[in-house]
Coordinates of C-alpha atoms in Angstrom, one line a residue:
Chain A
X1 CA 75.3 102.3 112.7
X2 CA 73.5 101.1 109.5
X3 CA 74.8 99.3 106.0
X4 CA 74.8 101.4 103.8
X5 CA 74.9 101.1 99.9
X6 CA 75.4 103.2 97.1
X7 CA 72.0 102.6 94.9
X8 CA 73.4 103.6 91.8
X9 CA 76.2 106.0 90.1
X10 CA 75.8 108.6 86.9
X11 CA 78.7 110.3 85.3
X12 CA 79.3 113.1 82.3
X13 CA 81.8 112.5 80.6
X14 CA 85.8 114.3 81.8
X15 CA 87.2 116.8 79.4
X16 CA 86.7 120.0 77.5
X17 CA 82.5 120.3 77.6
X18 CA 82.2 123.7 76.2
X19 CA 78.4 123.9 76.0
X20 CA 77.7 123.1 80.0
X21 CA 77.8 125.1 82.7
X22 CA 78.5 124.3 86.4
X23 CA 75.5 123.7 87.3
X24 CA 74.1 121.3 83.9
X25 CA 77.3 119.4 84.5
X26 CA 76.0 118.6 88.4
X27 CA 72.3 118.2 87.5
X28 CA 73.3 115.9 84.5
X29 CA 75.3 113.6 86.8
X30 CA 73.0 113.6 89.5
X31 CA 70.1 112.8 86.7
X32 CA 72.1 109.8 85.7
X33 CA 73.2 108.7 89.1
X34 CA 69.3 108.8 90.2
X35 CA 68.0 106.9 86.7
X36 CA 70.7 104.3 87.6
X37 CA 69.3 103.7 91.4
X38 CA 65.7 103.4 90.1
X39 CA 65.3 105.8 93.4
X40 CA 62.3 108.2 92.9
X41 CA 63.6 111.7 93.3
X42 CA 61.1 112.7 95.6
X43 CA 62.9 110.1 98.0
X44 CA 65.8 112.2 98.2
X45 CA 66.5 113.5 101.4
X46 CA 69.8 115.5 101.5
X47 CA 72.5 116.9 98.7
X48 CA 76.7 117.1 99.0
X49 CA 77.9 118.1 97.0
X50 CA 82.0 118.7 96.4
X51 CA 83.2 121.6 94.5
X52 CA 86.8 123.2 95.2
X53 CA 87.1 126.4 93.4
X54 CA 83.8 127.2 91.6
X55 CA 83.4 130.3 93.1
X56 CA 86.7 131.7 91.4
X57 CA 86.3 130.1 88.0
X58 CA 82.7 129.4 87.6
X59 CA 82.0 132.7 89.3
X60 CA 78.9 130.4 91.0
X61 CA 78.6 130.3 95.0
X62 CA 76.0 128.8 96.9
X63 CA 76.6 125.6 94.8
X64 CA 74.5 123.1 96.2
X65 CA 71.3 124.8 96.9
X66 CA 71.8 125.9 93.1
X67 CA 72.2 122.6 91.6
X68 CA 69.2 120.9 94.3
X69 CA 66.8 123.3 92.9
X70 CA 68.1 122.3 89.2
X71 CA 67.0 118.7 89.9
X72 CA 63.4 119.7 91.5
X73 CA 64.7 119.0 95.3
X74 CA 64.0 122.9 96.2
X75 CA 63.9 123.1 100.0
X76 CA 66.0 119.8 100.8
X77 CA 69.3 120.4 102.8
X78 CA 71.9 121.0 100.0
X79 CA 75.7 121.4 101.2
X80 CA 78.7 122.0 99.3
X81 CA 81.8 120.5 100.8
X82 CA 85.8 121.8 100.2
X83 CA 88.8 119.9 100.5
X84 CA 90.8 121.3 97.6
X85 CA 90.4 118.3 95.2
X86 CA 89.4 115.9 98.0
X87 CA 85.9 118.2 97.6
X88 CA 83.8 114.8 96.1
X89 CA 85.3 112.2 98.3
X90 CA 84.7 114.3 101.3
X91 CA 80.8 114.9 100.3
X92 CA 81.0 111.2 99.6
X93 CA 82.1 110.8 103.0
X94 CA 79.5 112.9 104.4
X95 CA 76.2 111.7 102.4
X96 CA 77.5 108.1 104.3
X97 CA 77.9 109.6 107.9
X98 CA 74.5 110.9 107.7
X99 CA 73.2 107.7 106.3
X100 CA 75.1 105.5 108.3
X101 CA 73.8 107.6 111.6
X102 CA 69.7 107.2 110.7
X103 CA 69.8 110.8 109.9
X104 CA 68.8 110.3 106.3
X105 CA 67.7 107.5 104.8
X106 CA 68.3 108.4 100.7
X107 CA 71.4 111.0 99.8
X108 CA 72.8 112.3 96.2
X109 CA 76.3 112.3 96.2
X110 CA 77.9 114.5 93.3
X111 CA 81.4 116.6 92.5
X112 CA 81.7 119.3 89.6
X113 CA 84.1 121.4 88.6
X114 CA 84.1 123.8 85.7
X115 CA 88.2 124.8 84.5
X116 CA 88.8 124.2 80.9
X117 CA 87.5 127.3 79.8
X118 CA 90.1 129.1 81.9
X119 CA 93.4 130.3 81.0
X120 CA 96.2 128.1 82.5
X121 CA 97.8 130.3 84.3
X122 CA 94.4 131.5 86.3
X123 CA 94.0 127.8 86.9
X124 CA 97.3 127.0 88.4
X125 CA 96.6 130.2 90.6
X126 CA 93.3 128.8 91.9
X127 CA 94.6 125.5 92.6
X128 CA 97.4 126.8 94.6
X129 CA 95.1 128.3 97.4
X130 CA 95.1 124.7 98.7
X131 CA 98.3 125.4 99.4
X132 CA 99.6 127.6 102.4
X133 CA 99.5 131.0 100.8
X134 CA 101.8 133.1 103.6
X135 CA 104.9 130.4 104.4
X136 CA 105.2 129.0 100.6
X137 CA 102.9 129.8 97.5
X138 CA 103.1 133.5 97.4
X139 CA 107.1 132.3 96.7
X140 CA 105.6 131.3 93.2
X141 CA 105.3 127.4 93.9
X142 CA 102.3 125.7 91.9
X143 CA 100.9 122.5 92.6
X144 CA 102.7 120.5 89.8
X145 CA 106.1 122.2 91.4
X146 CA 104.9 120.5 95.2
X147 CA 104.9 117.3 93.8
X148 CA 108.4 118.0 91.8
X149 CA 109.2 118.4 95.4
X150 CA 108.2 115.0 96.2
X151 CA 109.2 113.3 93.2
X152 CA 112.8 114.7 94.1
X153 CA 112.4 113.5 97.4
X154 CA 111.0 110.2 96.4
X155 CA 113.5 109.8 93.8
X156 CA 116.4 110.6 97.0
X157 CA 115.3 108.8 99.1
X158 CA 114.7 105.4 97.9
X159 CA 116.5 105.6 94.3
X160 CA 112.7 105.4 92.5
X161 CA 113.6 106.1 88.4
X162 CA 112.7 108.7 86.5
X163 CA 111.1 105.5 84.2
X164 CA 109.6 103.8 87.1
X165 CA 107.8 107.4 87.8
X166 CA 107.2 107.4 83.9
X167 CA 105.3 104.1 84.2
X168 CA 102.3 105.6 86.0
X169 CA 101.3 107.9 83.0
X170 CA 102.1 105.1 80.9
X171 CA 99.8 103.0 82.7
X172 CA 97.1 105.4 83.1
X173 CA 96.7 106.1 79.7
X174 CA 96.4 102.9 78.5
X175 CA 93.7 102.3 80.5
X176 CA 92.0 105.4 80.1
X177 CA 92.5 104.5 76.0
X178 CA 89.6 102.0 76.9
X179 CA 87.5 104.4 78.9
X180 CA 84.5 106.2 77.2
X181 CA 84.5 108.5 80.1
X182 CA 88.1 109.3 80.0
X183 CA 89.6 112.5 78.6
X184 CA 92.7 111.1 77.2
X185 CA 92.2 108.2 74.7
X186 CA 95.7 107.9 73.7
X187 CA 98.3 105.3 74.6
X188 CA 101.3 106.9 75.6
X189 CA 105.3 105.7 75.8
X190 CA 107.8 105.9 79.0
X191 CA 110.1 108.4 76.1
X192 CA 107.3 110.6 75.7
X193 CA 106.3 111.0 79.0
X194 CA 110.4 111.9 80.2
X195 CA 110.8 113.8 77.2
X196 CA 107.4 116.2 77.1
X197 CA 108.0 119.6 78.5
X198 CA 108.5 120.8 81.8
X199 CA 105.7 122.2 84.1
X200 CA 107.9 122.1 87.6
X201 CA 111.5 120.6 86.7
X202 CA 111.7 117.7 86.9
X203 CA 108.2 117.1 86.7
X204 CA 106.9 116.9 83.3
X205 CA 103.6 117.5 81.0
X206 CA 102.7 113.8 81.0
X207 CA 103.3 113.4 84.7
X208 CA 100.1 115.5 84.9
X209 CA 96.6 115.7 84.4
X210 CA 94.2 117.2 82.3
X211 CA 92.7 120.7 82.9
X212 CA 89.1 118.9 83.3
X213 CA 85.3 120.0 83.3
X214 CA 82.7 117.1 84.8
X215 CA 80.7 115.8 87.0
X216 CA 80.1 112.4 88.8
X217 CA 77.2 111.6 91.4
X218 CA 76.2 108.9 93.8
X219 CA 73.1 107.8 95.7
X220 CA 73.5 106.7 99.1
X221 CA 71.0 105.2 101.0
X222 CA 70.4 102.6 103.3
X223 CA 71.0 98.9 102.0
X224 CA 67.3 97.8 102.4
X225 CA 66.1 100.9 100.1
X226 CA 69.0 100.1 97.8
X227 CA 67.8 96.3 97.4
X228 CA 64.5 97.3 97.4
X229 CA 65.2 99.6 94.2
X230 CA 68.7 99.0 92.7
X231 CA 69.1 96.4 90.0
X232 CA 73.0 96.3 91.3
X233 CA 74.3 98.3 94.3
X234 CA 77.7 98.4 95.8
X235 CA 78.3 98.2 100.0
X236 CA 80.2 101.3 101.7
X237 CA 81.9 98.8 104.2
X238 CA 84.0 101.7 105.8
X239 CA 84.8 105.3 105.5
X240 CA 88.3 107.3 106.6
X241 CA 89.2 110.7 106.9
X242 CA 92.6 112.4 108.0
X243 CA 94.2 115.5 107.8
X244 CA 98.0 116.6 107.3
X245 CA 100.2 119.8 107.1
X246 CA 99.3 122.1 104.6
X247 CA 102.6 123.7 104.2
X248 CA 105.5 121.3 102.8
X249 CA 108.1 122.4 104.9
X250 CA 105.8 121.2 107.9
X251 CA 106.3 117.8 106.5
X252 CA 108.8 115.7 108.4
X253 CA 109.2 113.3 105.6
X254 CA 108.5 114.8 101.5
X255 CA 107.9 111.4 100.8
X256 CA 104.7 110.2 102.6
X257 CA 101.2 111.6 103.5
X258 CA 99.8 111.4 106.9
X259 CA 96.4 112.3 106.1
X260 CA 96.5 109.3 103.6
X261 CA 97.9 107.1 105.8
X262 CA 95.4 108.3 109.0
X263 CA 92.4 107.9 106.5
X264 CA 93.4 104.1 105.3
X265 CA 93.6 103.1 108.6
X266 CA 90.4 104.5 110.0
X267 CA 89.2 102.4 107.0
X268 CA 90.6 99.4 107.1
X269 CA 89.9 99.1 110.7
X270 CA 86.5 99.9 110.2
X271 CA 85.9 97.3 107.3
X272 CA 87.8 95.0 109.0
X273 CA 90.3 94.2 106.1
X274 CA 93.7 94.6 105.4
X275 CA 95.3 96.1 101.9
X276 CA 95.7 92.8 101.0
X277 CA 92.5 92.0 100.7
X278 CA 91.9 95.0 98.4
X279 CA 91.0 93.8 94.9
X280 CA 90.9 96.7 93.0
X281 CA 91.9 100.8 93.7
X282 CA 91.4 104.1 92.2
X283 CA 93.8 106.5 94.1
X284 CA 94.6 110.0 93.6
X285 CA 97.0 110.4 91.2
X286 CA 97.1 114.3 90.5
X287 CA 100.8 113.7 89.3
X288 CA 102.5 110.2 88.3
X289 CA 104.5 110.6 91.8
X290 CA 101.6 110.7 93.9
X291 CA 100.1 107.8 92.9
X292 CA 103.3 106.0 93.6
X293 CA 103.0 107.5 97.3
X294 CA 99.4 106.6 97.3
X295 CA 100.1 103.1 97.2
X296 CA 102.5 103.1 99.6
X297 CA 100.9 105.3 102.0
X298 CA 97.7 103.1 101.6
X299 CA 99.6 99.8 102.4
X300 CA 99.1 98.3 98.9
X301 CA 102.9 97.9 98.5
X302 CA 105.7 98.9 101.1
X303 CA 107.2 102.0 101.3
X304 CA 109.8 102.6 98.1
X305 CA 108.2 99.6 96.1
X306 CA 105.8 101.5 94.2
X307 CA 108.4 102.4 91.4
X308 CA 109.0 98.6 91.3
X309 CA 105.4 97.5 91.7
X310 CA 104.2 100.1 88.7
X311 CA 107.3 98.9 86.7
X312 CA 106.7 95.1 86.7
X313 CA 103.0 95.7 86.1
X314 CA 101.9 94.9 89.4
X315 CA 99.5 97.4 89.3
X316 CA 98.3 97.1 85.6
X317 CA 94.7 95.8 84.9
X318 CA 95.7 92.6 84.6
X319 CA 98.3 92.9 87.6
X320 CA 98.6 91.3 91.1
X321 CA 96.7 94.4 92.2
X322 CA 95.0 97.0 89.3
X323 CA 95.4 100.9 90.6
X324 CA 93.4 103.3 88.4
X325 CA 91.8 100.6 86.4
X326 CA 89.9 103.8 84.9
X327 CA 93.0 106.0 83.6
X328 CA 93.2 107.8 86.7
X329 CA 93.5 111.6 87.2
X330 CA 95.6 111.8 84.5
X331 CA 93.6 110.1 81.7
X332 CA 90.4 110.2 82.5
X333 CA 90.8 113.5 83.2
X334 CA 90.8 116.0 86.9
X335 CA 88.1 118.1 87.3
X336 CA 89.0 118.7 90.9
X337 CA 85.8 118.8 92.6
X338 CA 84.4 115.5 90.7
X339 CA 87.0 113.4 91.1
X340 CA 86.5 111.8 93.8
X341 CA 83.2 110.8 93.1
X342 CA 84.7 109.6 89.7
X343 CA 86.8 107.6 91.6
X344 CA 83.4 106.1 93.1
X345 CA 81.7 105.8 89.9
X346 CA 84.2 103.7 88.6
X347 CA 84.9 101.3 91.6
X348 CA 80.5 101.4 91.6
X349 CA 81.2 100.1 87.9
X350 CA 84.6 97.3 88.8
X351 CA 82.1 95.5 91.5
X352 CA 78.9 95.3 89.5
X353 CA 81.3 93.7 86.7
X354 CA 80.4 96.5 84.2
X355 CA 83.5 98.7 84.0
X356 CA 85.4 99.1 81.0
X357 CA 88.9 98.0 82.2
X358 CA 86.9 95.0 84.5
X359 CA 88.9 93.3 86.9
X360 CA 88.1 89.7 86.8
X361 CA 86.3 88.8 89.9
X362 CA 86.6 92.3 91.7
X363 CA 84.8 92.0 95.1
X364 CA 86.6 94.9 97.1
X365 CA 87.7 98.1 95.9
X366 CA 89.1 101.1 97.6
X367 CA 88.5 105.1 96.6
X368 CA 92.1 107.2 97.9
X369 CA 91.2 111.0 97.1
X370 CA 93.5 113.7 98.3
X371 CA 93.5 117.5 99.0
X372 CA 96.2 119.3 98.5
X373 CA 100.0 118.2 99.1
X374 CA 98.2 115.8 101.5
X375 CA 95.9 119.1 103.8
X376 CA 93.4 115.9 103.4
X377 CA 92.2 113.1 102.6
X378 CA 89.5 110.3 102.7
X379 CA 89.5 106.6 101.7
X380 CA 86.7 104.3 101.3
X381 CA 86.1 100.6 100.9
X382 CA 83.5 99.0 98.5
X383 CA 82.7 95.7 98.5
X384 CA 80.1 93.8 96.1
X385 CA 76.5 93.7 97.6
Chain B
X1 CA 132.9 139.8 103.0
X2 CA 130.1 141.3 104.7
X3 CA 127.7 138.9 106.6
X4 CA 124.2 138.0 104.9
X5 CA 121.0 139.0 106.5
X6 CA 119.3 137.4 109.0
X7 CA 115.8 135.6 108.8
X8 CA 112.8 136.3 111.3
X9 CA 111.0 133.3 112.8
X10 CA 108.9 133.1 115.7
X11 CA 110.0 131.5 119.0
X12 CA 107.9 130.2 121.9
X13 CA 108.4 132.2 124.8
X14 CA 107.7 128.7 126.9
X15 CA 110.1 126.1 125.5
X16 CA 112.3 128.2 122.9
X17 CA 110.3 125.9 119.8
X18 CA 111.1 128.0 116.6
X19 CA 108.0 128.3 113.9
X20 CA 108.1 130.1 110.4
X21 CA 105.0 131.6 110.7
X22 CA 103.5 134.0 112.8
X23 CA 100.2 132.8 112.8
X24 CA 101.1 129.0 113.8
X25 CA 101.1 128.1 117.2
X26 CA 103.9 126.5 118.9
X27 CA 103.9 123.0 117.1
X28 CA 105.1 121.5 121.1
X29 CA 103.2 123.5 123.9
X30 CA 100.3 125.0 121.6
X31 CA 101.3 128.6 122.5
X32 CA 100.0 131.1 120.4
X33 CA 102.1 134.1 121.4
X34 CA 105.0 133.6 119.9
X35 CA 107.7 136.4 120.1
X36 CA 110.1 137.5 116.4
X37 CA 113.7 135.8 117.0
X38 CA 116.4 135.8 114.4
X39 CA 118.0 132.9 112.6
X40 CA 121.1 132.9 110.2
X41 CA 119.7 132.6 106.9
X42 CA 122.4 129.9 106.1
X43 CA 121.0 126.4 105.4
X44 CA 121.1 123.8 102.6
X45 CA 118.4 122.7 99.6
X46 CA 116.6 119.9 101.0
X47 CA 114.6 119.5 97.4
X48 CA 114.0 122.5 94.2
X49 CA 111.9 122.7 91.3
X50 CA 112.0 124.8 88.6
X51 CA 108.8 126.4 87.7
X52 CA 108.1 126.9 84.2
X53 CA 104.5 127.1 84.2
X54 CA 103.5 130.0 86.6
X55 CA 100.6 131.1 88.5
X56 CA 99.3 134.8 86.8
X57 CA 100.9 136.8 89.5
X58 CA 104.5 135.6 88.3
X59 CA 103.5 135.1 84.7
X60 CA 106.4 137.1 83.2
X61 CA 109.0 135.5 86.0
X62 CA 109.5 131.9 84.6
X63 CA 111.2 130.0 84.8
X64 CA 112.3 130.4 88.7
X65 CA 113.2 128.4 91.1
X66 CA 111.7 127.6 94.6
X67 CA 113.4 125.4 97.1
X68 CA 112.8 124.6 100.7
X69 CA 115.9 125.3 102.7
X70 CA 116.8 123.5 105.9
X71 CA 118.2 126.1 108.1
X72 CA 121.1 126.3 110.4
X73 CA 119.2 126.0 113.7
X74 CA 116.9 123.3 112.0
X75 CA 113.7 124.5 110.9
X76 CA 112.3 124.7 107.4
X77 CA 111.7 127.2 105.0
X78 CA 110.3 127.9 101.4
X79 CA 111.8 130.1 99.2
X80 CA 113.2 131.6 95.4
X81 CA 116.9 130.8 94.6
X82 CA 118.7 133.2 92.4
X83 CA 120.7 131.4 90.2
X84 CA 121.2 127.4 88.7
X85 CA 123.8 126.3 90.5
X86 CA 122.0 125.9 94.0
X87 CA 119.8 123.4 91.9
X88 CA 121.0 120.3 93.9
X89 CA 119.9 118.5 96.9
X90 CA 122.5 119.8 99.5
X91 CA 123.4 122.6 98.5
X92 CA 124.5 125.5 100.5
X93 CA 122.2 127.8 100.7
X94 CA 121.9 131.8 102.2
X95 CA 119.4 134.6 102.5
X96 CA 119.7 137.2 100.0
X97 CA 116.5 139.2 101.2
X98 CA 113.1 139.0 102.4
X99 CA 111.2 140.3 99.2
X100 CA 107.3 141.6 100.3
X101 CA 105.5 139.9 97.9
X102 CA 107.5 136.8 97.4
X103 CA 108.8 136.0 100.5
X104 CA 112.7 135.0 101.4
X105 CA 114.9 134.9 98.2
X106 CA 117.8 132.2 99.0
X107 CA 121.2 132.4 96.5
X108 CA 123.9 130.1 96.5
X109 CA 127.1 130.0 98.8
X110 CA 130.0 130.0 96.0
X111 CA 131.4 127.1 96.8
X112 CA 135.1 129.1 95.3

């Protein structure tokens, strides 16, 4: 197995981008991503790329090969990857195997979606087909109404608040207030978050994200190209994948992932580390209560403490252990497909010391992305190069 | 009072494991021929939510509820509730009918 780096990172921006298509909104990232490696493109050897539902509402297929051609890479492998909104962490995950392996030596890494110029309810419809269609979405579930199921159970279970859950958004948004990225710049408050409509009683407008377009990219490559190039690059010390029941009712327990928790501890065992040692995470967050799970499925805080942890600011910027640094899924904005490599943008951004919200000091991060109500998901640790 | 319908699950023919779907395989043996087998519908809500913003097939529906039931002989199931009183972890629950489209629609046992 080799080291393996991540050269450099490009990003658009997350929100309403009316005048780009699919496609622009992949090529501009992957432009970006390459400029920032100092990589010639002609090095590039392979494409993932993660997309989730760009089929239904960017009426685009055959991604990958699309958006290769875009760049000038015609006639280089070009793969989309799907994992509901795990799509980008996945490719991630994939652009390091082959890497890793000797089978490439220099991959781009990008995630798009397209959604905002949707209607809502077409939206919500295509992001429920990462649910299981015959045992519980045809019953009219969503997604935001899973995680009310969670929440709920969450909330049972270990007497988490309905503040506490609040706290998350609150969180998120300050920090994505600071993000030039982000699609939410606004501060919010714990009363406007439990007093915004309902999507899914009792889960509530704030407790969501964004309807997002964007785009994020990555390139991976060995770490003696990457020093050989890269002004700054960022180690993949360890990659983890894991998969979980796709219905709900499957679940033994609403209130923990076992594709999250399988992932993390392929990762950690592969890096070596423990979640102690973690300096700085961006974890999916698709609602407020997931990222409460995240961090307890991930290890970061035990199991019913992440009400508490988010509460006393534990996981704030300046906190004993900064989660979503970057405003999360629900600032910075969710378009599915990208977020995960947003997720990697970021963290690229916390350990070269040039993000936004920096972390004083950040030497090891970890990426959490999730598919689903937990069908998949990935982890990765980062560490400064 | 009459008695409410009855549910259809799937039951392995090997070790008498009950699954919701048809197309699952037995989640002990692995056993993909699975055979219909009845259940009472009874059960309680194990969690609900309350949709109010609805996927375009059920855009003129909301707001409805969906809750997943724990039923009598122990497996799980997701469903519509008729009605706002069921809206509480615990509650007793039965089948009201299989709808095509939607699936099982669950209503409330009066607790009078």
């Amino acid at each position: 197995m080799r080291e393996v780096s991540i050269a450099g990172v490009g990003s658009t921006p997350f929100g309403k981008l009316p005048d780009s298509g699919i496609v622009e909104l992949a090529a501009d990232a992957c432009r970006d991503a390459l400029a920032d490696s100092g990589i010639p493109r002609e090095r590039v050897q392979a494409l993932y790329l993660g997309n989730f539902i760009g089929e239904r509402l960017a009426d685009q297929g055959a991604l990958a090969p699309v958006v290769a051609r875009r760049l000038g890479l015609d006639g280089i492998p070009a793969t989309k990857v799907e994992a509901a909104c795990a799509s980008g962490g996945i490719a991630l995950r994939h652009g390091y195997l082959t890497v890793t392996a000797g089978i490439h030596d220099v991959v781009l890494v990008a995630g798009v979606e397209k959604m905002s110029n949707i209607p809502t309810g077409d939206v919500t419809a295509a992001l429920a087909t990462a649910g299981d269609e015959w045992l519980e979405m045809r019953t009219g579930l969503t997604f935001p109404g899973a995680f009310a199921m969670v929440m709920q159970a969450h909330m049972a279970r270990y007497g988490t608040s309905r503040e506490q859950i609040a706290a998350v958004s609150v969180k998120n948004h300050d920090n994505g207030a600071a993000n030039p990225k982000a699609q939410f710049r606004k501060p919010t408050t714990v009363e406007e978050v439990v007093n915004s409509r309902f999507v899914a009683e009792p889960l509530r407008l704030f407790d969501c994200p964004p309807i997002s377009d964007g785009a994020a990219a990555a390139v991976v490559c060995t770490a003696d190209i990457a020093r050989q190039y890269a002004a700054r690059s960022v180690r993949i010390l360890a990659s983890g994948q894991g998969s979980g029941p796709v219905a709900l009712s499957g679940m033994d327990d609403l209130t923990s992932f076992p594709a999250t928790v399988r992932a993390a501890t392929e990762a950690f065992g592969q890096a070596g580390l423990g979640p102690g040692e973690v300096d700085v995470a961006e974890v999916h967050d698709c609602f407020t209560i997931a990222e409460l799970v995240a961090t307890e499925d991930l290890g970061l805080v035990p199991p019913g403490h992440g009400g508490r942890a988010v509460e006393a600011g534990e996981t704030a910027v300046d906190g004993r252990l900064p989660v979503n640094p970057s405003g999360g899924l629900i600032a910075k904005g969710h378009p599915v497909g990208a977020s995960g490599v947003g997720q990697v943008y970021d963290l690229a951004l916390q350990l070269r010391g040039e993000a936004a919200n920096q972390v004083d000091g950040a030497r090891i991060g970890l990426a959490h992305s999730m598919g689903g109500c937990g069908a998949a998901a990935t982890v990765h640790i980062l560490a400064r190069d | 009072m009459t008695s409410p319908p009855r549910l259809t699950v799937y039951r392995c023919p090997d070790d008498g494991q009950l699954v919701a779907a048809r197309a699952d395989a037995c989640s002990t043996c692995g056993r993909s021929d699975l055979e219909p087998h009845e259940v009472s519908g009874d059960g309680f809500v194990v969690v609900w939510t309350t949709i109010h913003v609805p996927p375009t097939r059920y855009a003129g529906e909301a707001p409805y509820t969906v809750v997943i039931v724990e039923l009598d002989c122990g497996l799980r199931t997701m469903g519509r509730l008729i009605g706002d009183s069921g809206r509480e972890l615990g509650a007793h629950v039965w089948l009201h009918h299989v709808d095509t489209e939607r699936g099982p629609i669950f209503e409330p046992v009066d607790p009078m």
